[in-house]
Short mmCIF file of C-alpha atoms and ligand atoms in Angstrom, two decimals:
data_model
loop_
_atom_site.label_atom_id
_atom_site.label_comp_id
_atom_site.label_asym_id
_atom_site.label_seq_id
_atom_site.Cartn_x
_atom_site.Cartn_y
_atom_site.Cartn_z
CA MET I 1 -10.05 3.86 39.04
CA PRO I 2 -12.09 1.23 37.16
CA LEU I 3 -12.87 1.54 33.47
CA ARG I 4 -16.06 3.57 32.87
CA PHE I 5 -19.04 2.04 31.08
CA ASN I 6 -17.90 3.58 27.80
CA GLU I 7 -14.26 2.57 28.08
CA HIS I 8 -12.58 -0.52 26.55
CA LEU I 9 -9.04 -1.71 27.09
CA ARG I 10 -7.40 -3.98 24.56
CA ILE I 11 -3.80 -5.24 25.04
CA GLY I 12 -1.57 -6.81 22.32
CA LYS I 13 1.38 -8.94 23.26
CA ASP I 14 3.70 -6.67 21.16
CA PRO I 15 3.40 -3.52 19.09
CA GLU I 16 2.46 -5.54 15.99
CA GLU I 17 -0.48 -7.32 17.76
CA ALA I 18 -1.49 -4.00 19.30
CA ALA I 19 -1.52 -2.49 15.81
CA ARG I 20 -3.75 -5.26 14.60
CA LEU I 21 -6.14 -4.60 17.51
CA GLY I 22 -6.12 -0.93 16.69
CA ALA I 23 -6.80 -1.58 13.02
CA ASP I 24 -9.71 -3.85 13.93
CA VAL I 25 -11.20 -1.21 16.28
CA LEU I 26 -10.74 1.53 13.66
CA VAL I 27 -12.30 -0.46 10.74
CA ASP I 28 -15.14 -1.85 12.92
CA GLY I 29 -15.85 1.67 14.19
CA LEU I 30 -16.13 3.11 10.60
CA ARG I 31 -17.57 0.09 8.82
CA HIS I 32 -21.15 1.15 9.07
CA ARG I 33 -20.66 4.85 8.68
CA PRO I 34 -22.19 6.29 5.62
CA ALA I 35 -19.94 8.04 3.07
CA GLY I 36 -18.27 11.06 4.46
CA ALA I 37 -17.06 9.58 7.68
CA SER I 38 -14.54 11.79 9.50
CA VAL I 39 -11.29 10.76 11.16
CA ALA I 40 -8.76 12.84 12.97
CA LEU I 41 -5.27 11.35 12.96
CA ALA I 42 -2.65 11.31 15.69
CA GLY I 43 0.95 12.34 15.19
CA GLY I 44 4.22 11.39 16.81
CA SER I 45 5.90 8.08 16.01
CA THR I 46 3.67 5.39 17.55
CA PRO I 47 0.84 5.47 14.99
CA ALA I 48 3.06 4.77 11.97
CA LEU I 49 2.86 1.01 12.59
CA LEU I 50 -0.93 1.13 12.69
CA TYR I 51 -1.13 3.42 9.66
CA LYS I 52 1.09 1.12 7.53
CA LEU I 53 -0.95 -1.89 8.60
CA LEU I 54 -4.21 -0.24 7.47
CA THR I 55 -2.86 0.04 3.92
CA LYS I 56 -2.34 -3.74 3.68
CA SER I 57 -4.70 -6.70 3.41
CA PRO I 58 -7.05 -7.55 5.06
CA TYR I 59 -7.72 -3.91 6.20
CA ARG I 60 -7.21 -2.19 2.89
CA GLU I 61 -10.23 -3.93 1.36
CA GLN I 62 -12.58 -3.38 4.29
CA LEU I 63 -13.48 0.36 3.98
CA PRO I 64 -14.29 2.85 1.26
CA TRP I 65 -11.20 4.85 2.29
CA SER I 66 -11.70 7.54 -0.39
CA ASP I 67 -15.08 8.44 1.19
CA ILE I 68 -13.44 9.41 4.51
CA HIS I 69 -12.55 12.99 5.44
CA TRP I 70 -9.12 13.05 7.05
CA PHE I 71 -8.04 15.71 9.63
CA TRP I 72 -5.23 15.95 12.22
CA GLY I 73 -5.78 16.29 15.95
CA ASP I 74 -2.70 18.38 16.30
CA GLU I 75 0.32 19.53 14.36
CA ARG I 76 3.74 21.02 14.80
CA THR I 77 4.58 24.52 13.50
CA VAL I 78 6.57 23.17 10.58
CA PRO I 79 5.91 23.00 6.82
CA PRO I 80 4.14 19.96 5.41
CA ASP I 81 7.37 18.46 4.02
CA HIS I 82 9.24 18.78 7.28
CA ALA I 83 10.57 15.60 8.97
CA ASN I 84 8.60 16.50 12.13
CA SER I 85 5.29 17.06 10.30
CA ASN I 86 2.42 14.91 11.47
CA TYR I 87 0.82 15.58 8.10
CA ARG I 88 3.91 14.25 6.28
CA MET I 89 4.06 11.12 8.49
CA ALA I 90 0.43 10.29 7.81
CA MET I 91 0.63 10.98 4.11
CA GLU I 92 3.72 8.70 3.79
CA THR I 93 2.43 5.81 5.90
CA LEU I 94 -1.34 5.91 5.36
CA LEU I 95 -3.00 8.40 3.05
CA GLY I 96 -0.59 8.24 0.08
CA PRO I 97 -0.50 4.41 -0.02
CA LEU I 98 -4.33 4.29 0.43
CA GLY I 99 -4.81 6.74 -2.42
CA ALA I 100 -7.00 8.95 -0.18
CA SER I 101 -8.85 11.72 -2.12
CA ALA I 102 -6.91 15.03 -2.09
CA ASP I 103 -10.17 16.94 -1.54
CA HIS I 104 -10.87 14.74 1.55
CA ILE I 105 -7.41 15.50 3.17
CA HIS I 106 -7.57 18.51 5.45
CA ARG I 107 -4.02 19.46 6.70
CA MET I 108 -3.90 21.43 9.87
CA PRO I 109 -2.12 24.70 8.93
CA ALA I 110 0.01 25.02 12.04
CA ASP I 111 2.85 26.54 9.98
CA GLN I 112 0.89 29.62 9.02
CA PRO I 113 2.39 32.83 10.43
CA ASN I 114 -0.86 34.00 11.92
CA ARG I 115 -1.52 31.10 14.26
CA GLU I 116 -4.86 32.40 15.61
CA ASN I 117 -6.34 32.93 12.14
CA ALA I 118 -5.06 29.51 10.94
CA ALA I 119 -6.71 27.80 13.93
CA ALA I 120 -10.01 29.64 13.20
CA ASP I 121 -9.78 28.62 9.51
CA TYR I 122 -9.28 24.99 10.51
CA GLU I 123 -12.28 25.06 12.80
CA ARG I 124 -14.36 26.47 9.85
CA THR I 125 -13.12 23.56 7.72
CA ILE I 126 -14.15 21.08 10.34
CA ARG I 127 -17.61 22.73 10.72
CA ARG I 128 -17.96 22.67 6.95
CA HIS I 129 -17.47 18.93 6.62
CA ILE I 130 -18.72 17.50 9.87
CA PRO I 131 -22.33 17.68 11.09
CA PRO I 132 -22.85 19.11 14.54
CA GLY I 133 -23.42 16.66 17.35
CA GLN I 134 -24.64 17.44 20.79
CA ASN I 135 -24.48 21.23 21.76
CA GLY I 136 -23.59 22.08 18.15
CA ILE I 137 -20.05 20.76 18.18
CA PRO I 138 -18.94 18.68 15.21
CA ALA I 139 -18.81 15.02 16.15
CA PHE I 140 -15.88 13.14 14.57
CA ASP I 141 -16.61 9.55 13.83
CA LEU I 142 -13.19 8.57 15.17
CA ILE I 143 -10.30 10.54 16.75
CA LEU I 144 -7.04 8.63 17.05
CA LEU I 145 -4.75 9.88 19.85
CA GLY I 146 -1.43 8.99 21.38
CA VAL I 147 -0.13 9.73 24.86
CA GLY I 148 3.13 11.40 25.69
CA ALA I 149 5.27 10.23 28.66
CA ASP I 150 4.22 13.39 30.40
CA GLY I 151 0.51 12.55 29.92
CA HIS I 152 -0.19 14.99 27.08
CA THR I 153 -2.44 14.00 24.25
CA ALA I 154 -2.80 15.78 20.93
CA SER I 155 -0.92 18.91 21.84
CA LEU I 156 -2.68 19.43 25.16
CA PHE I 157 0.37 19.51 27.39
CA PRO I 158 0.27 19.66 31.28
CA ARG I 159 -0.17 23.21 32.58
CA SER I 160 -0.64 24.67 29.01
CA THR I 161 -3.14 27.30 28.18
CA ALA I 162 -5.23 25.24 25.71
CA LEU I 163 -6.33 22.97 28.59
CA HIS I 164 -8.69 25.74 29.76
CA GLU I 165 -10.19 26.54 26.30
CA SER I 166 -13.93 25.94 26.49
CA ALA I 167 -15.20 27.64 23.33
CA ARG I 168 -12.82 27.43 20.45
CA LEU I 169 -12.38 23.93 18.89
CA VAL I 170 -8.79 24.44 17.57
CA VAL I 171 -6.14 26.67 19.07
CA PRO I 172 -2.44 27.38 19.01
CA ASN I 173 -0.78 26.11 22.11
CA TYR I 174 2.73 26.63 23.56
CA ALA I 175 4.36 23.34 24.61
CA PRO I 176 6.98 23.93 27.28
CA ALA I 177 8.62 20.53 26.92
CA PRO I 178 9.57 20.72 23.35
CA ASN I 179 9.71 24.56 23.81
CA ALA I 180 7.62 25.05 20.66
CA TRP I 181 4.28 26.27 19.42
CA ARG I 182 1.80 23.67 18.37
CA MET I 183 -1.83 23.67 17.08
CA THR I 184 -4.33 21.37 18.66
CA PHE I 185 -7.92 20.23 19.04
CA THR I 186 -9.34 21.38 22.35
CA TYR I 187 -11.31 19.41 24.89
CA PRO I 188 -14.75 20.52 23.58
CA LEU I 189 -13.97 19.01 20.17
CA LEU I 190 -12.23 15.92 21.44
CA ASN I 191 -14.99 15.19 23.97
CA ALA I 192 -17.62 15.38 21.23
CA ALA I 193 -16.19 12.51 19.20
CA ARG I 194 -18.28 9.39 18.68
CA HIS I 195 -15.23 7.29 19.31
CA ILE I 196 -11.73 8.07 20.71
CA LEU I 197 -9.09 5.50 20.04
CA PHE I 198 -5.89 5.80 22.12
CA PHE I 199 -2.97 3.79 20.65
CA VAL I 200 -0.01 3.56 23.03
CA THR I 201 2.98 1.27 22.91
CA GLY I 202 6.37 0.91 24.65
CA GLU I 203 7.80 0.42 28.14
CA GLN I 204 8.40 4.14 28.40
CA LYS I 205 4.59 4.65 28.49
CA ALA I 206 3.91 2.07 31.30
CA GLU I 207 4.11 4.53 34.21
CA ILE I 208 2.02 7.25 32.61
CA MET I 209 -0.62 4.70 31.54
CA ARG I 210 -0.78 3.56 35.19
CA ARG I 211 -1.32 7.15 36.39
CA ILE I 212 -4.00 7.74 33.74
CA LEU I 213 -5.91 4.45 33.92
CA VAL I 214 -5.33 3.18 37.48
CA ASP I 215 -4.89 6.46 39.40
CA GLY I 216 -7.12 8.53 37.16
CA ASP I 217 -4.70 11.40 37.71
CA LYS I 218 -6.54 14.55 36.70
CA ASN I 219 -3.28 16.48 36.41
CA LEU I 220 -2.59 14.64 33.18
CA PRO I 221 -4.38 15.95 30.06
CA ALA I 222 -5.14 12.54 28.68
CA THR I 223 -7.04 11.54 31.80
CA ALA I 224 -9.83 14.10 31.08
CA LEU I 225 -10.78 12.27 27.94
CA ARG I 226 -11.88 9.28 30.03
CA ASP I 227 -15.03 11.35 30.61
CA ALA I 228 -15.72 11.83 26.86
CA ALA I 229 -19.27 11.49 25.65
CA GLY I 230 -18.63 8.72 23.19
CA GLN I 231 -16.71 5.41 23.24
CA VAL I 232 -13.09 5.45 24.47
CA THR I 233 -10.92 2.58 23.48
CA TRP I 234 -7.39 2.15 24.85
CA VAL I 235 -5.23 -0.13 22.71
CA LEU I 236 -1.88 -0.84 24.32
CA ASP I 237 0.95 -3.28 23.80
CA GLU I 238 1.98 -5.43 26.85
CA ALA I 239 4.97 -3.17 27.54
CA ALA I 240 2.77 -0.06 27.88
CA ALA I 241 0.12 -2.05 29.74
CA ARG I 242 2.51 -3.59 32.28
CA LEU I 243 1.08 -1.68 35.24
CA VAL I 244 -2.66 -1.68 34.34
CA HIS I 245 -3.57 -5.34 34.36
CA SER I 246 -5.62 -4.79 37.49
CA LEU I 247 -8.19 -3.06 35.38
CA LEU I 248 -8.87 -6.23 33.45
CA ASN I 249 -9.75 -8.24 36.50
CA PRO I 250 -11.46 -5.69 38.79
C1 6PG L 1 2.49 14.81 18.46
C2 6PG L 1 1.31 13.95 18.80
C3 6PG L 1 1.36 13.66 20.26
C4 6PG L 1 1.80 12.22 20.36
C5 6PG L 1 2.50 11.95 21.66
C6 6PG L 1 3.12 10.55 21.65
O1 6PG L 1 2.32 15.71 17.63
O2 6PG L 1 3.57 14.54 18.94
O3 6PG L 1 0.17 14.13 18.32
O4 6PG L 1 0.24 13.90 21.01
O5 6PG L 1 0.68 11.41 20.18
O6 6PG L 1 3.52 12.94 21.85
O7 6PG L 1 4.10 10.57 20.70
P1 6PG L 1 4.89 9.20 20.37
O8 6PG L 1 3.89 8.37 19.64
O9 6PG L 1 6.01 9.67 19.39
O10 6PG L 1 5.38 8.66 21.58
#
């Protein structure tokens, strides 16, 4: 399935070059945004390389980082200081070193006992800080996402309930693979973003990236975001892109 008009594919020869490509895309995408730009961060392990790079020259000097409102696209049901917390990972690798403003950091409260209320609270926080785009849904300037080896993105796992949510923007979602509850953005919110940046590295992602980008396999949650309203940029390293080169020379 060829890339759509709004899709871009950038491939780095190794994770470090892919991180530089990702940093270039993120900075260029935010450079001309007025103060109050909004970014939703990805969790997992892959983004840490990109986050650390953004805190160093030449990227550190290129944006008014303290003007940006920071959110998370999904979170595990763990406290903010837990080793598996997406919030902790981003604070340690990106927001702490950047000196991001505390009142601009909006942690996703997935560890709250009442998950439904916590998800609704987070949606209210998003609506309070981000102007509505088309059809009244807040339009993030940039949402950073990873892809799991099963094709999930954020915490939208294959065959999970949240895939079918069409009204709420943030929901709890049970993830069968890690056998755990998560909290996640839903498709309505993800699809409304001005720019979605997928950052995927490693040989273990090659096959799933082939199914998403070459096959356009609709059974995989990440595939649905290829139809997002805004720009979709896929930044991969060579190992993750091993089976998708046909897309570059259609
Ligand atoms: C999470 C992430 C998730 C992640 C993928 C890839 O909470 O785990 O938000 O969607 O992006 O699982 O994870 P890795 O980068 O660790 O492969």
